[in-house]
CSV table of C-alpha atoms and ligand atoms in Angstrom, one decimal:
chain,number,residue,atom,x,y,z
A,1,MET,CA,11.1,-13.7,-7.9
A,2,GLU,CA,11.5,-10.7,-9.3
A,3,LYS,CA,13.9,-8.6,-7.1
A,4,ASN,CA,11.7,-5.5,-7.0
A,5,ILE,CA,9.0,-7.7,-5.4
A,6,ILE,CA,9.5,-8.0,-1.5
A,7,ILE,CA,6.7,-10.9,0.3
A,8,MET,CA,6.7,-10.1,4.0
A,9,ASN,CA,7.8,-12.8,6.2
A,10,HIS,CA,7.2,-11.9,9.3
A,11,PRO,CA,5.2,-13.7,11.6
A,12,LEU,CA,3.0,-10.6,13.2
A,13,ILE,CA,2.1,-9.9,9.7
A,14,LYS,CA,1.0,-13.4,8.9
A,15,HIS,CA,-0.8,-13.6,11.8
A,16,LYS,CA,-2.9,-11.0,11.4
A,17,ILE,CA,-3.8,-11.5,7.4
A,18,THR,CA,-5.2,-14.5,8.8
A,19,LEU,CA,-7.8,-12.8,10.8
A,20,LEU,CA,-8.4,-10.4,8.3
A,21,ARG,CA,-9.4,-13.4,6.2
A,22,LYS,CA,-12.0,-14.9,8.5
A,23,VAL,CA,-15.1,-14.4,6.9
A,24,GLU,CA,-16.6,-13.9,10.4
A,25,THR,CA,-14.0,-11.1,11.0
A,26,GLY,CA,-16.5,-7.9,11.5
A,27,THR,CA,-15.9,-4.2,10.2
A,28,ASN,CA,-14.5,-3.1,13.6
A,29,GLU,CA,-11.9,-5.5,13.8
A,30,PHE,CA,-10.9,-5.5,10.1
A,31,ARG,CA,-10.3,-1.9,10.1
A,32,ARG,CA,-8.0,-2.4,12.9
A,33,LEU,CA,-6.1,-5.0,11.3
A,34,VAL,CA,-5.9,-3.5,8.1
A,35,GLU,CA,-4.4,-0.5,9.9
A,36,GLU,CA,-2.1,-2.7,11.9
A,37,ILE,CA,-0.8,-4.7,8.9
A,38,ALA,CA,-0.1,-1.2,7.0
A,39,MET,CA,2.2,0.0,9.8
A,40,LEU,CA,3.9,-3.3,10.0
A,41,MET,CA,4.6,-2.9,6.2
A,42,ALA,CA,5.7,0.3,6.4
A,43,TYR,CA,8.3,-0.3,9.0
A,44,GLU,CA,9.6,-2.9,6.2
A,45,ALA,CA,9.1,-0.6,3.4
A,46,LEU,CA,10.8,2.4,4.5
A,47,ARG,CA,14.1,0.8,6.0
A,48,ASP,CA,15.8,2.3,2.9
A,49,LEU,CA,14.8,5.9,4.5
A,50,PRO,CA,18.1,8.0,4.0
A,51,THR,CA,19.4,9.6,6.9
A,52,GLN,CA,21.8,12.4,8.0
A,53,ASN,CA,23.8,13.4,11.0
A,54,VAL,CA,22.6,15.9,13.2
A,55,GLU,CA,24.4,17.4,16.1
A,56,ILE,CA,22.3,17.2,19.4
A,57,GLN,CA,22.8,18.1,23.2
A,58,THR,CA,21.6,14.6,25.3
A,59,PRO,CA,21.7,15.7,28.8
A,60,ILE,CA,24.8,14.5,29.1
A,61,GLU,CA,26.8,15.6,26.2
A,62,LYS,CA,26.7,16.8,22.7
A,63,CYS,CA,26.7,14.2,19.9
A,64,LEU,CA,26.1,13.0,16.1
A,65,SER,CA,23.0,11.3,15.6
A,66,PRO,CA,20.8,10.0,12.5
A,67,GLU,CA,17.7,11.9,11.3
A,68,ILE,CA,15.6,11.4,8.3
A,69,SER,CA,16.5,13.7,5.5
A,70,GLY,CA,15.8,13.5,1.6
A,71,LYS,CA,12.9,13.6,-0.1
A,72,LYS,CA,9.0,14.1,1.8
A,73,LEU,CA,7.2,11.2,2.1
A,74,ALA,CA,3.6,10.8,0.5
A,75,VAL,CA,1.2,8.3,0.8
A,76,VAL,CA,-1.3,7.8,-1.8
A,77,PRO,CA,-4.0,5.3,-1.1
A,78,ILE,CA,-6.4,4.2,-4.1
A,79,LEU,CA,-10.0,4.8,-3.3
A,80,ARG,CA,-11.4,3.6,-1.4
A,81,ALA,CA,-9.8,0.2,0.4
A,82,GLY,CA,-6.6,1.8,0.2
A,83,LEU,CA,-7.8,4.6,2.8
A,84,GLY,CA,-7.9,1.8,5.3
A,85,MET,CA,-4.2,1.7,5.3
A,86,VAL,CA,-3.3,5.6,5.5
A,87,ASN,CA,-3.4,5.5,9.2
A,88,GLY,CA,-1.4,2.8,10.2
A,89,ILE,CA,1.4,4.9,7.8
A,90,LEU,CA,1.0,8.3,9.3
A,91,SER,CA,1.4,6.5,13.0
A,92,LEU,CA,5.1,5.6,12.1
A,93,VAL,CA,5.4,8.7,9.9
A,94,PRO,CA,3.1,11.5,11.1
A,95,SER,CA,4.3,14.8,8.8
A,96,ALA,CA,3.8,12.6,5.7
A,97,ARG,CA,1.5,14.1,2.9
A,98,VAL,CA,-1.7,12.3,1.6
A,99,GLY,CA,-2.8,12.2,-2.2
A,100,HIS,CA,-6.0,10.2,-3.8
A,101,ILE,CA,-6.6,8.9,-6.3
A,102,GLY,CA,-10.2,7.2,-7.1
A,103,LEU,CA,-10.3,4.1,-8.7
A,104,TYR,CA,-13.1,1.5,-9.3
A,105,ARG,CA,-13.3,-1.9,-11.1
A,106,ASP,CA,-16.0,-2.2,-13.9
A,107,GLU,CA,-18.1,-5.2,-12.6
A,108,VAL,CA,-18.3,-7.3,-15.8
A,109,THR,CA,-14.8,-6.3,-17.7
A,110,HIS,CA,-12.7,-6.0,-14.5
A,111,GLU,CA,-11.2,-2.3,-16.2
A,112,PRO,CA,-10.6,0.3,-13.4
A,113,HIS,CA,-11.9,3.6,-14.2
A,114,GLU,CA,-10.6,6.9,-12.7
A,115,TYR,CA,-12.8,9.4,-11.0
A,116,TYR,CA,-10.9,11.4,-8.6
A,117,CYS,CA,-7.0,12.5,-8.2
A,118,LYS,CA,-5.8,15.1,-6.1
A,119,LEU,CA,-1.7,14.7,-5.3
A,120,PRO,CA,0.6,16.3,-3.1
A,121,GLN,CA,2.8,19.1,-4.8
A,122,PRO,CA,5.5,18.9,-6.0
A,123,VAL,CA,5.0,14.9,-7.0
A,124,GLY,CA,8.3,14.7,-8.5
A,125,GLU,CA,10.1,15.7,-5.3
A,126,ARG,CA,8.4,13.0,-3.1
A,127,GLU,CA,8.8,9.8,-1.8
A,128,ILE,CA,5.5,8.2,-2.6
A,129,ILE,CA,4.0,5.1,-1.4
A,130,VAL,CA,0.8,3.7,-3.3
A,131,LEU,CA,-1.4,1.9,-1.3
A,132,ASP,CA,-4.2,-0.7,-2.0
A,133,PRO,CA,-5.2,-3.6,0.3
A,134,MET,CA,-5.5,-6.0,-2.7
A,135,LEU,CA,-3.4,-6.6,-6.0
A,136,ALA,CA,-6.1,-8.7,-8.0
A,137,THR,CA,-6.1,-8.5,-12.1
A,138,GLY,CA,-3.3,-5.4,-11.3
A,139,GLY,CA,-5.2,-3.0,-13.4
A,140,SER,CA,-5.7,-0.6,-11.0
A,141,ALA,CA,-2.2,-0.5,-9.5
A,142,VAL,CA,-1.1,-0.1,-13.4
A,143,ALA,CA,-3.4,2.6,-13.8
A,144,ALA,CA,-2.5,4.6,-10.4
A,145,ILE,CA,1.0,4.4,-11.1
A,146,ASP,CA,0.5,5.7,-15.2
A,147,PHE,CA,-1.2,8.3,-13.5
A,148,ILE,CA,0.9,9.1,-11.2
A,149,LYS,CA,3.9,9.3,-13.2
A,150,GLN,CA,2.1,11.2,-16.0
A,151,HIS,CA,2.0,14.1,-13.0
A,152,GLY,CA,5.8,13.9,-12.1
A,153,GLY,CA,6.1,10.9,-9.8
A,154,LYS,CA,9.8,9.9,-10.1
A,155,SER,CA,10.0,7.7,-6.9
A,156,ILE,CA,7.5,5.5,-6.2
A,157,LYS,CA,6.7,2.1,-4.1
A,158,PHE,CA,3.8,0.2,-4.2
A,159,MET,CA,2.1,-1.7,-1.0
A,160,CYS,CA,-0.3,-4.3,-0.9
A,161,ILE,CA,-1.8,-6.8,1.9
A,162,ILE,CA,-2.7,-9.5,-0.6
A,163,ALA,CA,-1.5,-9.7,-4.3
A,164,ALA,CA,-2.4,-12.5,-7.0
A,165,PRO,CA,0.6,-13.9,-8.9
A,166,GLU,CA,-1.6,-12.5,-12.2
A,167,GLY,CA,-1.6,-8.9,-11.0
A,168,LEU,CA,2.2,-8.8,-9.6
A,169,LYS,CA,3.2,-9.9,-12.7
A,170,LYS,CA,1.1,-7.3,-14.4
A,171,LEU,CA,2.6,-4.3,-12.2
A,172,SER,CA,6.1,-5.5,-12.2
A,173,SER,CA,6.4,-5.7,-15.9
A,174,ALA,CA,4.2,-2.3,-16.5
A,175,HIS,CA,6.4,-1.0,-14.3
A,176,PRO,CA,10.0,-2.2,-13.2
A,177,ASP,CA,11.4,0.6,-11.4
A,178,ILE,CA,9.1,0.1,-8.3
A,179,LYS,CA,9.7,-1.9,-5.6
A,180,ILE,CA,6.3,-4.0,-4.6
A,181,TYR,CA,5.6,-4.9,-1.2
A,182,CYS,CA,2.8,-7.8,-0.3
A,183,GLY,CA,1.8,-8.9,2.7
A,184,ASN,CA,0.9,-12.6,1.3
A,185,LEU,CA,1.2,-13.7,-2.4
A,186,ASP,CA,-2.5,-16.1,-2.7
A,187,ARG,CA,-2.9,-18.9,-5.3
A,188,GLU,CA,-5.2,-17.2,-8.1
A,189,LEU,CA,-8.0,-15.0,-9.3
A,190,ASN,CA,-11.4,-16.6,-9.7
A,191,LYS,CA,-13.8,-16.0,-12.8
A,192,ASP,CA,-14.9,-12.5,-11.4
A,193,ALA,CA,-11.5,-11.4,-10.5
A,194,TYR,CA,-11.4,-12.1,-6.9
A,195,ILE,CA,-8.4,-13.6,-5.2
A,196,CYS,CA,-8.4,-16.8,-4.0
A,197,PRO,CA,-8.3,-17.5,-1.0
A,198,GLY,CA,-8.3,-13.5,-0.6
A,199,LEU,CA,-10.4,-11.7,1.8
A,200,GLY,CA,-13.7,-10.9,-0.5
A,201,ASP,CA,-14.1,-7.3,-1.4
A,202,ALA,CA,-11.8,-5.5,0.5
A,203,GLY,CA,-13.2,-2.2,0.2
A,204,ASP,CA,-16.9,-3.6,1.6
A,205,ARG,CA,-15.4,-5.1,4.3
A,206,ILE,CA,-13.3,-1.7,5.5
A,207,PHE,CA,-16.3,0.2,5.1
A,208,GLY,CA,-19.2,-2.4,5.8
A,209,THR,CA,-21.2,-1.7,3.0
A,210,LYS,CA,-22.2,-5.2,2.2
B,1,PRP,C1,-10.9,-3.2,-5.5
B,1,PRP,C2,-9.3,-2.9,-4.8
B,1,PRP,C3,-8.6,-2.7,-5.6
B,1,PRP,C4,-8.9,-3.4,-6.6
B,1,PRP,C5,-8.2,-4.4,-7.2
B,1,PRP,O1,-11.5,-2.1,-5.7
B,1,PRP,O2,-9.4,-2.1,-3.5
B,1,PRP,O3,-8.1,-1.0,-5.8
B,1,PRP,O4,-10.4,-3.8,-6.7
B,1,PRP,O5,-8.1,-4.8,-8.3
B,1,PRP,P1,-7.3,-5.2,-9.8
B,1,PRP,O6,-6.2,-5.2,-9.1
B,1,PRP,O7,-8.1,-5.9,-10.4
B,1,PRP,O8,-7.8,-3.5,-10.8
B,1,PRP,P2,-12.6,-1.7,-6.2
B,1,PRP,O9,-12.6,-1.2,-7.7
B,1,PRP,O10,-13.6,-3.1,-5.9
B,1,PRP,O11,-13.5,-0.8,-5.3
B,1,PRP,P3,-13.7,0.0,-4.2
B,1,PRP,O12,-12.5,0.3,-3.1
B,1,PRP,O13,-14.2,1.0,-4.1
B,1,PRP,O14,-14.4,-1.1,-3.6
B,2,URA,N1,-10.7,-6.2,-4.8
B,2,URA,C1,-10.9,-6.9,-4.0
B,2,URA,O1,-11.5,-6.1,-3.1
B,2,URA,N2,-10.8,-7.9,-3.2
B,2,URA,C2,-10.4,-9.1,-4.5
B,2,URA,O2,-10.2,-10.3,-4.0
B,2,URA,C3,-10.2,-8.7,-5.7
B,2,URA,C4,-10.4,-7.3,-6.1
């Protein structure tokens, strides 16, 4: 496995992904699980945030204690399904900015098409985490990160809940400079480019549209 690919091995994440996959899991629980998994994954993905010591006064005495420093964080969900992960991360970092990239996959060619983009400025001075629960062919993730880089983004991570080997390979070779965090690496894509065993259509399950 490439060193920029981090597959989660925490039992809480594994357990919640199992619940997420179940066909009988309804919209309400699905949404809550996506949020919780995103929060647990963010804990891992933000492990390298820089800190600096600041002087504070406790009720007992003055001391030096670390606080987060460096670039400001921005999360950029890929619409729609990435939206489901945003609140999980904001619960850890409430001051993070939120950008949006709208992409949908053509049902026949599976190619991504962009329909919306609004990024927090200045993009180049932010630590960016791109969010999408599903990394299938990798087309959407590669297009989103191409786009963020064209707008000046430099420090970028990608976080997904389930990845297919095909998508991981495509994303890590198109953007070898970014770290990719996956909740689980699944077996393969089927002929309709759905992840197997996967969890079905993440957007439809989060928003209850099917
Ligand atoms: C899904 C998913 C990803 C994309 C992954 O979105 O949320 O964005 O497919 O597939 P890829 O790796 O092959 O590009 P979809 O296009 O179904 O749009 P939606 O989120 O609006 O449902
Ligand atoms: N998008 C999804 O939502 N699910 C898949 O399995 C593949 C792409």
